[in-house]
XYZ file of C-alpha atoms in Angstrom:
279
model
C 0.000 0.000 0.000
C 2.816 2.373 0.848
C 4.497 1.714 -2.515
C 1.221 2.154 -4.394
C 0.519 5.591 -2.935
C 4.124 6.810 -2.844
C 4.502 9.968 -5.023
C 7.613 8.569 -6.748
C 7.597 6.241 -9.776
C 8.539 2.793 -8.420
C 9.273 -0.483 -10.212
C 10.497 -3.953 -9.289
C 12.074 -6.790 -11.258
C 12.189 -10.543 -10.670
C 15.110 -12.957 -10.653
C 15.254 -12.867 -14.468
C 15.513 -9.104 -14.570
C 12.007 -8.691 -15.986
C 9.895 -5.943 -14.456
C 7.030 -7.518 -12.482
C 5.621 -4.484 -10.656
C 4.955 -0.775 -11.215
C 3.201 1.375 -8.639
C 0.131 3.522 -9.230
C 2.268 6.660 -9.624
C 4.248 5.058 -12.467
C 1.089 3.938 -14.254
C -0.447 7.392 -13.805
C 2.667 8.970 -15.319
C 2.786 6.709 -18.387
C -0.976 6.410 -18.786
C -0.638 2.657 -19.323
C -1.994 -0.357 -17.479
C 0.109 -2.717 -15.394
C -0.239 -5.433 -18.049
C 1.010 -3.025 -20.728
C 4.177 -2.315 -18.715
C 5.105 -5.751 -17.359
C 8.158 -7.688 -18.516
C 10.046 -5.812 -21.225
C 7.030 -3.808 -22.409
C 7.903 -0.752 -20.311
C 10.917 -0.075 -22.555
C 8.539 1.046 -25.348
C 7.981 4.217 -23.322
C 11.681 5.111 -23.408
C 12.822 7.564 -26.081
C 14.144 5.600 -29.106
C 17.528 7.341 -28.880
C 17.941 6.232 -25.247
C 16.782 2.610 -25.421
C 20.182 1.035 -26.166
C 22.110 2.542 -23.240
C 19.163 2.148 -20.837
C 19.036 -1.583 -21.565
C 22.829 -1.864 -21.398
C 23.180 -0.059 -18.058
C 20.374 -2.067 -16.468
C 21.645 -5.421 -17.766
C 25.213 -4.752 -16.588
C 24.043 -3.662 -13.129
C 21.672 -6.630 -12.816
C 24.337 -9.176 -13.734
C 26.831 -7.589 -11.346
C 24.205 -7.243 -8.580
C 25.180 -3.612 -8.077
C 23.193 -0.367 -7.798
C 22.875 1.884 -10.852
C 21.520 5.276 -11.864
C 20.678 6.226 -15.441
C 19.203 9.393 -16.949
C 16.887 9.006 -19.939
C 13.668 10.289 -21.475
C 10.412 8.544 -20.580
C 7.149 9.167 -22.426
C 4.401 10.676 -20.303
C 0.673 9.928 -20.735
C 0.316 13.006 -23.014
C 3.081 11.840 -25.381
C 5.672 14.301 -24.057
C 9.077 12.844 -23.207
C 10.306 13.836 -19.758
C 13.827 13.420 -18.416
C 14.006 11.002 -15.473
C 16.780 9.575 -13.346
C 16.210 5.865 -12.842
C 17.928 4.478 -9.715
C 17.856 0.753 -8.968
C 19.471 -1.607 -6.504
C 19.323 -5.319 -5.665
C 17.092 -6.480 -2.813
C 17.183 -9.695 -0.820
C 14.612 -11.915 0.857
C 14.447 -12.732 4.572
C 17.010 -15.491 4.093
C 19.466 -13.106 2.459
C 19.009 -14.512 -1.016
C 18.978 -12.229 -4.061
C 15.336 -11.567 -4.996
C 15.592 -9.054 -7.820
C 15.905 -5.309 -8.207
C 13.782 -2.435 -6.999
C 14.036 1.092 -8.336
C 12.612 4.599 -8.513
C 12.322 7.207 -11.248
C 12.407 10.929 -10.517
C 11.339 13.556 -13.048
C 14.370 15.848 -13.544
C 13.195 17.690 -16.662
C 13.353 21.164 -15.100
C 16.870 20.448 -13.834
C 17.960 19.310 -17.318
C 16.452 22.431 -18.911
C 18.359 24.697 -16.512
C 21.581 22.749 -17.103
C 21.117 23.074 -20.861
C 20.463 26.812 -20.576
C 23.590 27.307 -18.442
C 25.662 25.201 -20.840
C 24.336 27.187 -23.800
C 25.111 30.479 -22.048
C 28.703 29.367 -21.484
C 29.050 28.749 -25.229
C 27.577 32.081 -26.338
C 29.066 35.500 -26.971
C 27.408 37.866 -24.523
C 26.713 40.610 -27.067
C 25.747 38.861 -30.290
C 24.498 35.544 -28.831
C 26.462 33.729 -31.520
C 28.857 31.012 -30.377
C 32.011 32.236 -28.660
C 35.674 31.506 -29.359
C 35.850 28.776 -26.716
C 33.022 26.786 -28.297
C 34.416 27.408 -31.781
C 37.781 25.942 -30.753
C 36.053 22.934 -29.165
C 34.119 22.281 -32.366
C 37.266 22.604 -34.479
C 38.929 20.006 -32.287
C 35.929 17.675 -32.470
C 35.627 17.991 -36.259
C 39.359 17.505 -36.683
C 39.071 14.096 -35.005
C 36.199 13.025 -37.291
C 35.793 12.536 -41.003
C 34.021 15.684 -42.095
C 36.095 16.455 -45.182
C 36.074 18.508 -47.282
C 36.045 21.205 -44.615
C 35.689 24.939 -45.188
C 36.213 27.759 -42.711
C 34.831 31.195 -43.512
C 36.236 34.295 -41.821
C 34.458 37.648 -41.611
C 35.748 40.973 -40.359
C 33.666 44.122 -39.747
C 35.317 46.931 -41.686
C 36.055 50.289 -40.046
C 34.833 49.252 -36.589
C 37.591 51.217 -34.853
C 36.795 54.285 -36.944
C 33.126 53.980 -35.990
C 34.019 53.630 -32.302
C 36.338 56.658 -32.442
C 33.947 58.835 -34.451
C 30.501 57.914 -33.128
C 31.225 56.079 -29.883
C 31.310 52.432 -28.851
C 27.518 52.190 -28.776
C 27.473 52.691 -32.550
C 30.308 50.193 -32.932
C 28.290 47.651 -30.969
C 25.379 48.203 -33.335
C 27.654 47.335 -36.253
C 28.633 44.085 -34.547
C 24.997 43.212 -33.876
C 24.113 43.943 -37.495
C 26.956 41.728 -38.690
C 25.742 38.941 -36.407
C 22.226 39.271 -37.809
C 23.455 39.050 -41.413
C 25.379 35.897 -40.555
C 22.422 34.473 -38.665
C 20.052 34.793 -41.624
C 22.652 33.533 -44.113
C 23.617 30.301 -42.399
C 21.614 27.398 -41.084
C 20.889 27.047 -37.377
C 23.082 23.939 -37.200
C 26.121 25.732 -38.700
C 28.749 26.870 -36.186
C 28.720 30.657 -36.519
C 30.925 32.314 -33.897
C 32.320 35.657 -32.842
C 35.967 34.795 -32.247
C 37.402 38.275 -31.664
C 36.444 41.911 -31.278
C 35.406 42.456 -34.895
C 36.010 38.943 -36.255
C 33.531 36.182 -36.941
C 34.078 32.650 -38.230
C 31.909 29.853 -39.593
C 32.677 26.125 -39.661
C 31.292 24.399 -42.765
C 31.932 20.619 -42.707
C 31.336 18.880 -46.022
C 31.659 22.109 -48.051
C 34.298 22.155 -50.806
C 35.871 25.209 -52.436
C 33.114 25.424 -55.060
C 30.434 25.317 -52.379
C 32.372 27.896 -50.382
C 32.172 30.378 -53.253
C 28.421 29.860 -53.511
C 28.113 30.545 -49.774
C 30.256 33.696 -50.046
C 27.995 34.957 -52.828
C 24.968 34.216 -50.668
C 26.528 36.121 -47.781
C 27.271 39.129 -49.993
C 23.670 39.080 -51.230
C 22.386 39.006 -47.632
C 24.671 41.930 -46.824
C 23.416 43.887 -49.830
C 19.789 43.306 -48.847
C 20.561 44.279 -45.261
C 22.148 47.562 -46.338
C 18.998 48.571 -48.192
C 17.743 49.699 -44.780
C 21.015 51.421 -43.816
C 21.953 53.519 -46.836
C 23.392 56.297 -44.646
C 25.680 53.914 -42.720
C 26.137 50.646 -44.628
C 27.714 47.605 -43.024
C 30.885 46.467 -44.775
C 32.422 43.047 -44.303
C 35.704 41.555 -45.437
C 35.424 37.837 -46.187
C 37.925 35.039 -46.565
C 37.598 31.281 -46.969
C 39.906 28.278 -46.935
C 39.117 24.635 -47.637
C 40.779 21.399 -46.595
C 39.982 18.562 -48.991
C 41.660 15.983 -46.742
C 42.650 15.656 -43.107
C 44.923 18.476 -41.976
C 45.229 20.775 -38.930
C 42.207 23.079 -38.940
C 44.317 25.761 -37.285
C 46.130 25.985 -40.637
C 42.816 26.273 -42.497
C 41.689 29.013 -40.108
C 44.962 30.905 -40.627
C 44.596 30.678 -44.411
C 40.992 31.904 -44.250
C 42.155 34.803 -42.076
C 44.842 35.687 -44.627
C 42.268 35.595 -47.444
C 40.022 37.888 -45.419
C 42.900 40.312 -44.870
C 43.617 40.339 -48.617
C 39.954 41.151 -49.258
C 40.182 44.037 -46.799
C 43.396 45.368 -48.368
C 41.941 45.028 -51.870
C 38.936 47.152 -50.942
C 41.129 49.744 -49.225
C 43.373 49.938 -52.309
C 40.350 50.287 -54.612
C 38.867 53.031 -52.409
C 42.224 54.859 -52.445
C 42.420 54.752 -56.260
C 38.870 55.980 -56.649
C 39.388 58.885 -54.245
C 42.553 59.993 -56.073
């Protein structure tokens, strides 16, 4: 009776590791009957992406007769997956013989949401809300260890930011940075790694993009910039752009350096052209 009315999701398994009991709170959470959950049927409520490690962790703990704790997503009665922490441990009968496992599940969804928000904040640039340099470097390292080639890195620099800061104040310079971030945000997909890696420098990681694809993306970025400046004819945003592509495995720090050099050449080319036109 105590187990039935207890506000925590409780389960029990037999000597074969098959679940033979779920309390009323569990059944109320899943919206299923006891018969629908018994044996191995309960696993159908686990998120498909979590099933493999949930089964593995439970099996290993059961065979070793040791406690375990696993976090996974469990489907609620309304179809929404909630994060739970499932804790189980062996129990023994009055003669001290192993009698199975008993466990509890606690809903930790709010905790997971807060953790995710904090983790996301640590990866974001405070001003632009794009990824920061730390996250960008982590992603470069992760990609470098994989097989994501060809691999293109695009570098972007906001032209005349210092001049804007000196002439109009840092508030106006910040607006330029925010405008640059917005142009990048609408140009690239949400899953692309777009980061602010320095004061006026931005970078984008583009796994699977070759040099031909990189040129298409640069053209798309320039078109986005042109459309953006339609609303800022008195103070247009100007960006210098550089790209570099690795067709096979190589240090991405070298690719980043080459993209930075290409960006600098673009900046110098525009400055030289402006100088010729003014003379």
